[in-house]
mmCIF file with all atom_site columns, C-alpha atoms in Angstrom:
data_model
loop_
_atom_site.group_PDB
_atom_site.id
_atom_site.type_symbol
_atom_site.label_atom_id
_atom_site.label_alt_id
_atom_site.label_comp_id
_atom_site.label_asym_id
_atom_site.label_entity_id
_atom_site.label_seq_id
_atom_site.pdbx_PDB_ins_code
_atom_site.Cartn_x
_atom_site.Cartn_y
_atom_site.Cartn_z
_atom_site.occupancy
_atom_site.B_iso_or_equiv
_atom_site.pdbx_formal_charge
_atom_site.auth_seq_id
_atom_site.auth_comp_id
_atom_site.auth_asym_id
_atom_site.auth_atom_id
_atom_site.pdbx_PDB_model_num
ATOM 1   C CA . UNK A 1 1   ? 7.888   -25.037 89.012 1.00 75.00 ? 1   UNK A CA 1
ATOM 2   C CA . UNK A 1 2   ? 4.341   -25.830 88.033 1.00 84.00 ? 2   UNK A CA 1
ATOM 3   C CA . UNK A 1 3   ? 2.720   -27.732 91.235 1.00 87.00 ? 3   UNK A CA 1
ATOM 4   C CA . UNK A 1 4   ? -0.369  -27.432 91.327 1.00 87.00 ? 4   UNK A CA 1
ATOM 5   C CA . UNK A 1 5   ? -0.556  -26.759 94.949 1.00 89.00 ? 5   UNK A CA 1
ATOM 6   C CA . UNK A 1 6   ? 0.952   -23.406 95.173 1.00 90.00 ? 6   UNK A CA 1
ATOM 7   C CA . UNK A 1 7   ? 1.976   -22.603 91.333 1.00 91.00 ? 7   UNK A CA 1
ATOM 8   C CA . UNK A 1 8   ? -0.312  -23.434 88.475 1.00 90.00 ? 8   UNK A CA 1
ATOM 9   C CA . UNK A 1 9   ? 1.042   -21.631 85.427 1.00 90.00 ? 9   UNK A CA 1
ATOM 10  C CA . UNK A 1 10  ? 4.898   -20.343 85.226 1.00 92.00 ? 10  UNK A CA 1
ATOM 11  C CA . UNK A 1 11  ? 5.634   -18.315 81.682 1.00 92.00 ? 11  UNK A CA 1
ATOM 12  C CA . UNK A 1 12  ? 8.699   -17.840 80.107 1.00 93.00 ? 12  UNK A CA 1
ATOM 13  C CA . UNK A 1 13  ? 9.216   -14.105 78.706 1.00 94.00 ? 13  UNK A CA 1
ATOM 14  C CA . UNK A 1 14  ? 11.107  -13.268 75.263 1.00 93.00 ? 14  UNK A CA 1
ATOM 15  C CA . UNK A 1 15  ? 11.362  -10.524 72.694 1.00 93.00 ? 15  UNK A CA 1
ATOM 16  C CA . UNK A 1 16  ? 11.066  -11.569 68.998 1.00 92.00 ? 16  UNK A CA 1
ATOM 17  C CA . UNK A 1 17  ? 11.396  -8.512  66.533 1.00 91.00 ? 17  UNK A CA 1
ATOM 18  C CA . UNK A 1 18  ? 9.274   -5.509  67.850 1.00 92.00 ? 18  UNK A CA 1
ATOM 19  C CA . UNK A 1 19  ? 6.499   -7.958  69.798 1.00 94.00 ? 19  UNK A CA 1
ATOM 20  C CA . UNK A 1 20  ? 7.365   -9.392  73.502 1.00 94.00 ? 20  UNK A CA 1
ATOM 21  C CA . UNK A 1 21  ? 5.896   -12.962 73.895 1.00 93.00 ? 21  UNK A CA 1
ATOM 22  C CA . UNK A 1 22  ? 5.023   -14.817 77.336 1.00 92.00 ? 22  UNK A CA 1
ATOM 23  C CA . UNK A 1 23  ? 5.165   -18.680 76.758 1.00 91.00 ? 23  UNK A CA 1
ATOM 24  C CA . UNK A 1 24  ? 3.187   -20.106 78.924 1.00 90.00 ? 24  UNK A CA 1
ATOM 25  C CA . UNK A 1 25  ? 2.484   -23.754 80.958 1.00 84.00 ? 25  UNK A CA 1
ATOM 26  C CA . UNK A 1 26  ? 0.305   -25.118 83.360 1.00 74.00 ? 26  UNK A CA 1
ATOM 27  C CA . UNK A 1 27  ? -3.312  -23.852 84.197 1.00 74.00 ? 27  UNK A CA 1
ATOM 28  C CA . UNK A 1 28  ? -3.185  -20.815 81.530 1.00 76.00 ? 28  UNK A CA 1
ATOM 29  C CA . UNK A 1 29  ? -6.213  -19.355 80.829 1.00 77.00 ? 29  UNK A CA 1
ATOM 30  C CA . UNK A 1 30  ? -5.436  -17.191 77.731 1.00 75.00 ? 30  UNK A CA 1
ATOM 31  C CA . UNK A 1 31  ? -8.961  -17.869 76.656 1.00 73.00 ? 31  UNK A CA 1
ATOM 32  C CA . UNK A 1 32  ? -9.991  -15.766 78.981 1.00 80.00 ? 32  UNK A CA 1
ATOM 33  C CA . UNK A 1 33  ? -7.873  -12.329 78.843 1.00 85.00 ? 33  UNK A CA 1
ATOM 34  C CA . UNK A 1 34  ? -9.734  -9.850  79.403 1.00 89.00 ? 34  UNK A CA 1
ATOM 35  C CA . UNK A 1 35  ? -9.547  -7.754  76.385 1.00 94.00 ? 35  UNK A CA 1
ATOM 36  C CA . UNK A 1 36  ? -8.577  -4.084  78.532 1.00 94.00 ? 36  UNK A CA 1
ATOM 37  C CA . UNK A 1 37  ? -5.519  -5.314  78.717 1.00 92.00 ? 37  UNK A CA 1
ATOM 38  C CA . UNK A 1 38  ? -4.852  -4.073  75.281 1.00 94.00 ? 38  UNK A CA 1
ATOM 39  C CA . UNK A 1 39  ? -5.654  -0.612  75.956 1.00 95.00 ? 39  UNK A CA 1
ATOM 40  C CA . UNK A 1 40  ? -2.602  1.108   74.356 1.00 94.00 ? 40  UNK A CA 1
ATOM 41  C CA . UNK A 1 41  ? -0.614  -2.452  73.071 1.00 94.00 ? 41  UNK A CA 1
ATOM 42  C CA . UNK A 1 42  ? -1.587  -5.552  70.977 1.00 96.00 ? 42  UNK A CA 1
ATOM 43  C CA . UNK A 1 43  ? -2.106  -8.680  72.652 1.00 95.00 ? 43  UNK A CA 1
ATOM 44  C CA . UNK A 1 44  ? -2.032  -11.663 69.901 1.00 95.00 ? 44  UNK A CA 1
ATOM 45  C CA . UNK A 1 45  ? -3.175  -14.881 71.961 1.00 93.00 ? 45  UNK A CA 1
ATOM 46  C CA . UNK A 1 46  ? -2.673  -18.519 70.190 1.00 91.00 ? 46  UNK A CA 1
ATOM 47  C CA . UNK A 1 47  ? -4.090  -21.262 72.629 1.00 88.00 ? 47  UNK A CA 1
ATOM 48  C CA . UNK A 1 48  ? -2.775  -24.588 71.227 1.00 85.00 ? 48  UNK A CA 1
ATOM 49  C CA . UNK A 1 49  ? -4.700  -26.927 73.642 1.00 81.00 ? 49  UNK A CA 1
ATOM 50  C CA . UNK A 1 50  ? -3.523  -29.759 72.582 1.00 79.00 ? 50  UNK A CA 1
ATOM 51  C CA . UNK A 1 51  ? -5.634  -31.906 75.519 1.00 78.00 ? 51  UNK A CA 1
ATOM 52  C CA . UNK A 1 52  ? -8.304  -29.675 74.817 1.00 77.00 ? 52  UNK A CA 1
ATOM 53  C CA . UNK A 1 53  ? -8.904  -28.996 70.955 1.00 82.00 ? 53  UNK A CA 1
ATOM 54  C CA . UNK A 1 54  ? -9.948  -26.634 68.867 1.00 84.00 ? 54  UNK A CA 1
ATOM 55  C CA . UNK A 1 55  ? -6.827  -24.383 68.998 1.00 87.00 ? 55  UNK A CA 1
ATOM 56  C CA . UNK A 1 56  ? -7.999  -20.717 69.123 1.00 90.00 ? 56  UNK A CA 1
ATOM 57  C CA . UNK A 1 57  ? -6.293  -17.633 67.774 1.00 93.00 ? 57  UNK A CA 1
ATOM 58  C CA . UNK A 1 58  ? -7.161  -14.247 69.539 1.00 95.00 ? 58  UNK A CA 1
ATOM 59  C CA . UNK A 1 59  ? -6.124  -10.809 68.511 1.00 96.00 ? 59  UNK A CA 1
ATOM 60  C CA . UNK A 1 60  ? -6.802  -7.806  71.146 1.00 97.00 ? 60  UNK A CA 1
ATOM 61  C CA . UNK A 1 61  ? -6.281  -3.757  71.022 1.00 97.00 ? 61  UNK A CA 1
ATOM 62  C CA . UNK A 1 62  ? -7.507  -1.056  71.933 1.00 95.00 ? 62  UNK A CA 1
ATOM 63  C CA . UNK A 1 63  ? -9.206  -2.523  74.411 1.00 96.00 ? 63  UNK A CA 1
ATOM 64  C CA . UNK A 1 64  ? -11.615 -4.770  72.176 1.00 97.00 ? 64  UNK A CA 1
ATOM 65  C CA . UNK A 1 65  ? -11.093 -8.150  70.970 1.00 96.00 ? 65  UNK A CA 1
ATOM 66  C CA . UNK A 1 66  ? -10.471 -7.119  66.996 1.00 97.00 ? 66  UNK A CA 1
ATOM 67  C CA . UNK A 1 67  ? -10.661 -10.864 66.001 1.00 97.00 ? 67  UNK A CA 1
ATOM 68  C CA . UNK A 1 68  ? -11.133 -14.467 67.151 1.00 95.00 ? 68  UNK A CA 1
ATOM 69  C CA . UNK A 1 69  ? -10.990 -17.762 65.723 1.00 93.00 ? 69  UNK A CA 1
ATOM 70  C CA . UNK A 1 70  ? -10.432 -21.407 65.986 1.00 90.00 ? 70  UNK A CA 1
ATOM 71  C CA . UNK A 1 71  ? -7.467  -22.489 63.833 1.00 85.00 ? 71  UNK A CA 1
ATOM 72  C CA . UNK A 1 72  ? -7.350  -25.409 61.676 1.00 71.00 ? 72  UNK A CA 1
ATOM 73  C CA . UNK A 1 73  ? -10.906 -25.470 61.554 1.00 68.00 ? 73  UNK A CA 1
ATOM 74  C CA . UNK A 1 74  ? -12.093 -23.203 58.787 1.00 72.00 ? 74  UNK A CA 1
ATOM 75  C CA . UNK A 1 75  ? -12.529 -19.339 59.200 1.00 86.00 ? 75  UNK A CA 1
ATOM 76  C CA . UNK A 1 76  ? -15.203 -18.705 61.332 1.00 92.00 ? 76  UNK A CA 1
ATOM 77  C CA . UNK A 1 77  ? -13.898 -15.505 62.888 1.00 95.00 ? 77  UNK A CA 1
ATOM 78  C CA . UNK A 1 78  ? -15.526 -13.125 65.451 1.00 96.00 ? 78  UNK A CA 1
ATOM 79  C CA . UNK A 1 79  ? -14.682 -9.829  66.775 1.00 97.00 ? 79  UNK A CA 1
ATOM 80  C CA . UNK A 1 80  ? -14.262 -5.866  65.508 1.00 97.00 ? 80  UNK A CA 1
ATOM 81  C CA . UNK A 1 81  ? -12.196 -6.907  62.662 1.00 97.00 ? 81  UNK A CA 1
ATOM 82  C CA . UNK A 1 82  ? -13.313 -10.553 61.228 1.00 96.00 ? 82  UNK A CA 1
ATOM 83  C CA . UNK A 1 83  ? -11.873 -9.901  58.049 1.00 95.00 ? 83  UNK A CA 1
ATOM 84  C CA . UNK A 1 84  ? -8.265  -8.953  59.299 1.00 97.00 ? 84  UNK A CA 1
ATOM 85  C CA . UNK A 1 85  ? -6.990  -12.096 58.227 1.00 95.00 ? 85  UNK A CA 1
ATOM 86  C CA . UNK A 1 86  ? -8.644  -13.360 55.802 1.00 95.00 ? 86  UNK A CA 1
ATOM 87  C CA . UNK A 1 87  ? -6.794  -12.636 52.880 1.00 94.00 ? 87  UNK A CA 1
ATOM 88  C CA . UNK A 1 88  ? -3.305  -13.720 54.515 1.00 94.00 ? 88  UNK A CA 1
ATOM 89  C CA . UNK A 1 89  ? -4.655  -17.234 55.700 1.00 94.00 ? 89  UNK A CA 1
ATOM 90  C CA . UNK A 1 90  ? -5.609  -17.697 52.320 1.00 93.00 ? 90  UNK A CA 1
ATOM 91  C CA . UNK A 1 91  ? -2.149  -16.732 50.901 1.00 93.00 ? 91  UNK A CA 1
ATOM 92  C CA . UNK A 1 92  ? -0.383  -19.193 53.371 1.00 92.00 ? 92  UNK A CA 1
ATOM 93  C CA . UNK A 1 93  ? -2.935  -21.998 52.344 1.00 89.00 ? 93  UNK A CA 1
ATOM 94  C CA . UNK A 1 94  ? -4.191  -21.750 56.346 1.00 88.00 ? 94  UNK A CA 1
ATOM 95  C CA . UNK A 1 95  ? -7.806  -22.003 54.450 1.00 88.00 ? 95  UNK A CA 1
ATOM 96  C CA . UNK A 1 96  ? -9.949  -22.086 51.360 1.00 85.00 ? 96  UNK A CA 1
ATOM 97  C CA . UNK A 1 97  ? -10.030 -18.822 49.568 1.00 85.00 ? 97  UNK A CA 1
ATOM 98  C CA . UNK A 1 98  ? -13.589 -17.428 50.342 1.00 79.00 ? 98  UNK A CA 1
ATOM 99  C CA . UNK A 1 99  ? -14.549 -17.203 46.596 1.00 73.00 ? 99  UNK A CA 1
ATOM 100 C CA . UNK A 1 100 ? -13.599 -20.711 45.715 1.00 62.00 ? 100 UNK A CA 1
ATOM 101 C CA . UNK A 1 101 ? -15.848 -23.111 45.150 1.00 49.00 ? 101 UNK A CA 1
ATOM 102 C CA . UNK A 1 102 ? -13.583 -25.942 45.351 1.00 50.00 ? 102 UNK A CA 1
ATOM 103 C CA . UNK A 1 103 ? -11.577 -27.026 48.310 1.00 49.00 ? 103 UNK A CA 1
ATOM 104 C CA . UNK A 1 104 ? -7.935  -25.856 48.334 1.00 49.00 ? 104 UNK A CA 1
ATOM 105 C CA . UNK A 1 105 ? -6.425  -29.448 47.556 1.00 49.00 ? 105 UNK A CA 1
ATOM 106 C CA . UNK A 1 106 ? -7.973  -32.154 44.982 1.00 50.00 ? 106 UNK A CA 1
ATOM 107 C CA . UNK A 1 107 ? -10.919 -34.111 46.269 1.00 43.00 ? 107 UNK A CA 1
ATOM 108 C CA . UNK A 1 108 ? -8.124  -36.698 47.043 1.00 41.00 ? 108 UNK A CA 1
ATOM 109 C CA . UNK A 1 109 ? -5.882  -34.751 48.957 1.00 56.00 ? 109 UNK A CA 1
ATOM 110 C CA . UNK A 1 110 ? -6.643  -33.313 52.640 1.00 75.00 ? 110 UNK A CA 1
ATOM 111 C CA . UNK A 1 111 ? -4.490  -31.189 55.112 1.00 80.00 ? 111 UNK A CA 1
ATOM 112 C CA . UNK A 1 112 ? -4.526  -32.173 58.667 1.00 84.00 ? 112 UNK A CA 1
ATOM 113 C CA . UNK A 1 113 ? -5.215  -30.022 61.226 1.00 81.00 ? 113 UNK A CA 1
ATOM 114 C CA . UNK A 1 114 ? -1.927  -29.736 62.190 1.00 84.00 ? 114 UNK A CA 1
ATOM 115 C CA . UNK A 1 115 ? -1.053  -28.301 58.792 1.00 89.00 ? 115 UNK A CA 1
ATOM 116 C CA . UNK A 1 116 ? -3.732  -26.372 58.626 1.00 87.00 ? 116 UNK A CA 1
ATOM 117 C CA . UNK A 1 117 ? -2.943  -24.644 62.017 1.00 88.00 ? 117 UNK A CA 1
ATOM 118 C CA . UNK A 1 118 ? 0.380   -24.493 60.803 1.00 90.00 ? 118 UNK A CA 1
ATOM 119 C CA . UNK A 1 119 ? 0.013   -22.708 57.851 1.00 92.00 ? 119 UNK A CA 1
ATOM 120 C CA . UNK A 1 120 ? -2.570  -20.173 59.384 1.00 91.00 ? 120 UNK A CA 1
ATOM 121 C CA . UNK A 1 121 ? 0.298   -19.296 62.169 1.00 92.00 ? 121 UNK A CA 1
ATOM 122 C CA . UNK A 1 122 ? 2.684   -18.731 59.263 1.00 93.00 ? 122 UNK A CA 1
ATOM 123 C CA . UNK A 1 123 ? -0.154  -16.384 57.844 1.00 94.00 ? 123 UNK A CA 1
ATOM 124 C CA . UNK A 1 124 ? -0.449  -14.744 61.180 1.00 95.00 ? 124 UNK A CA 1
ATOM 125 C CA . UNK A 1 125 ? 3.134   -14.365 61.414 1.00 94.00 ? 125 UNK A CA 1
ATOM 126 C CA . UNK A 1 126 ? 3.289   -13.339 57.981 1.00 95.00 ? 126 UNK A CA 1
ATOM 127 C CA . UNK A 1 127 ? 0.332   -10.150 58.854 1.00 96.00 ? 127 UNK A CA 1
ATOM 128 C CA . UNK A 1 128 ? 1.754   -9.311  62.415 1.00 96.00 ? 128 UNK A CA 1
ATOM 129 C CA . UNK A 1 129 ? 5.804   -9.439  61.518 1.00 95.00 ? 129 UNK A CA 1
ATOM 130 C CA . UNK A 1 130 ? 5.564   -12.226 64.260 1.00 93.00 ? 130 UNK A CA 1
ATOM 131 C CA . UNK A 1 131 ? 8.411   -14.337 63.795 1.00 91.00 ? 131 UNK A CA 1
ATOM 132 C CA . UNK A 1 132 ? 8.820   -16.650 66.909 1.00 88.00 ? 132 UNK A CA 1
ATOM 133 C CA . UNK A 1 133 ? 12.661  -18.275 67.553 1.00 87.00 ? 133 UNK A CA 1
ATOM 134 C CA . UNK A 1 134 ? 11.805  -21.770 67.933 1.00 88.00 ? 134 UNK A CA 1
ATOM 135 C CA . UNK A 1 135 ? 15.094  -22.664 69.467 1.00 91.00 ? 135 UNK A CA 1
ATOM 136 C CA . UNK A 1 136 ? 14.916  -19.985 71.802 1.00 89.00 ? 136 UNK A CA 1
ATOM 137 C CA . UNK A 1 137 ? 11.623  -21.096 73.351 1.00 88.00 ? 137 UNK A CA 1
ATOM 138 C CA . UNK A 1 138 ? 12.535  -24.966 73.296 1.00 88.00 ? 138 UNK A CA 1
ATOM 139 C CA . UNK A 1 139 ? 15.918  -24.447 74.924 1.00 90.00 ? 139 UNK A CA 1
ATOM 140 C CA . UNK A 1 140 ? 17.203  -21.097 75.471 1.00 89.00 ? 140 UNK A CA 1
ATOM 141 C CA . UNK A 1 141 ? 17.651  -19.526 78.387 1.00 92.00 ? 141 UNK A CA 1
ATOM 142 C CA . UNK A 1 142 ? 14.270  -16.968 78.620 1.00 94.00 ? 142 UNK A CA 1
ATOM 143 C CA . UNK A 1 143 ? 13.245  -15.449 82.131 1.00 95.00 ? 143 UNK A CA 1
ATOM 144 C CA . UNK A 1 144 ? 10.538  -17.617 83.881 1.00 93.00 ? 144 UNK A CA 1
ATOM 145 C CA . UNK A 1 145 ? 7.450   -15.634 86.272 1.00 94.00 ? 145 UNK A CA 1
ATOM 146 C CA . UNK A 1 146 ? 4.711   -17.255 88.247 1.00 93.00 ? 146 UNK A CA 1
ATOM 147 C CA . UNK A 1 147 ? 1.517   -16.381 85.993 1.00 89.00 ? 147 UNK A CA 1
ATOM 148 C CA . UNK A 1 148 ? -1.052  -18.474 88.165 1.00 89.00 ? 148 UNK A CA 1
ATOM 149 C CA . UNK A 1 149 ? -0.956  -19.221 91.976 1.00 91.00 ? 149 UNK A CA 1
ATOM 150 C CA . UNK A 1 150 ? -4.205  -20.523 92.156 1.00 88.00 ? 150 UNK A CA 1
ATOM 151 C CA . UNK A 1 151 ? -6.545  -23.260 89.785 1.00 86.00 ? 151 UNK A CA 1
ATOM 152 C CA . UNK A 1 152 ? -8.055  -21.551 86.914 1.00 81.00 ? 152 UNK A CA 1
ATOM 153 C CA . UNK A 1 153 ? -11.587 -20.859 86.855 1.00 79.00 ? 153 UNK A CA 1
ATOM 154 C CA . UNK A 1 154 ? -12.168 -23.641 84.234 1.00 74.00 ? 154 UNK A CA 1
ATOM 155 C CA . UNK A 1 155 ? -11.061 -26.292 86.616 1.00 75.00 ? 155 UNK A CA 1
#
């Protein structure tokens, strides 16, 4: 669907637990969600950018962005609530605990950043009760909308 003359971004909607999630592809600007959305609901944003990097998680409500972050690359969080996750990225081993000195692996051993962002979306799963269905997203059969008709801004 995605054209890029007259479509830019198409999402594909789902319902995992108690959360609804938007998958989205093509020209999405989650980056840029304007936090009032959330006035009332929780928007959890994880950019992958995989052509782009650093991946970016962003959690919004009440209007406010509560946290922000880059994943895989330490914890350098911003927002109302920096410390939201902190203790459940350390748990899933998504980064160093804050009061170590040492790294979390030996001097000879060192996660990727795909493991890293891996293990910090398990955290945020973990915190949230976020459990996408893989299978479901790949190749199941989810509702598709037109998110974009016209090149993001970033273009």
């Amino acid at each position: 669907m995605v054209d890029l003359v007259h479509v830019y971004c198409v999402g594909r909607i789902g319902q995992a637990g108690n959360w609804s999630f938007i998958v989205e592809s093509g020209g999405s600007e989650g980056w840029a969600l304007d936090p009032a959305v959330s006035r009332g609901a929780e928007v959890l944003i994880f950019d992958p950018r995989p052509d782009d990097p650093p991946a970016f998680f962003s959690y919004h409500a009440n209007g406010e962005v509560q946290l922000h972050f880059e994943l895989g690359a330490g914890y350098e969080p911003a927002g109302t609530q920096p410390d939201l996750l902190r203790r459940p990225l350390e748990t899933a081993g998504g980064i160093p605990p804050q009061d170590s000195v040492d790294d979390m692996l030996g001097a000879d051993e060192e996660l990727s950043t795909r493991e890293r962002q891996r293990r910090a979306l398990a955290g945020i799963g973990e915190h949230f009760e976020l459990f996408l269905p893989r299978e479901t997203i790949e190749s199941g059969h989810l509702p598709v909308v037109v998110t974009r008709t016209s090149p993001p801004s970033s273009w």
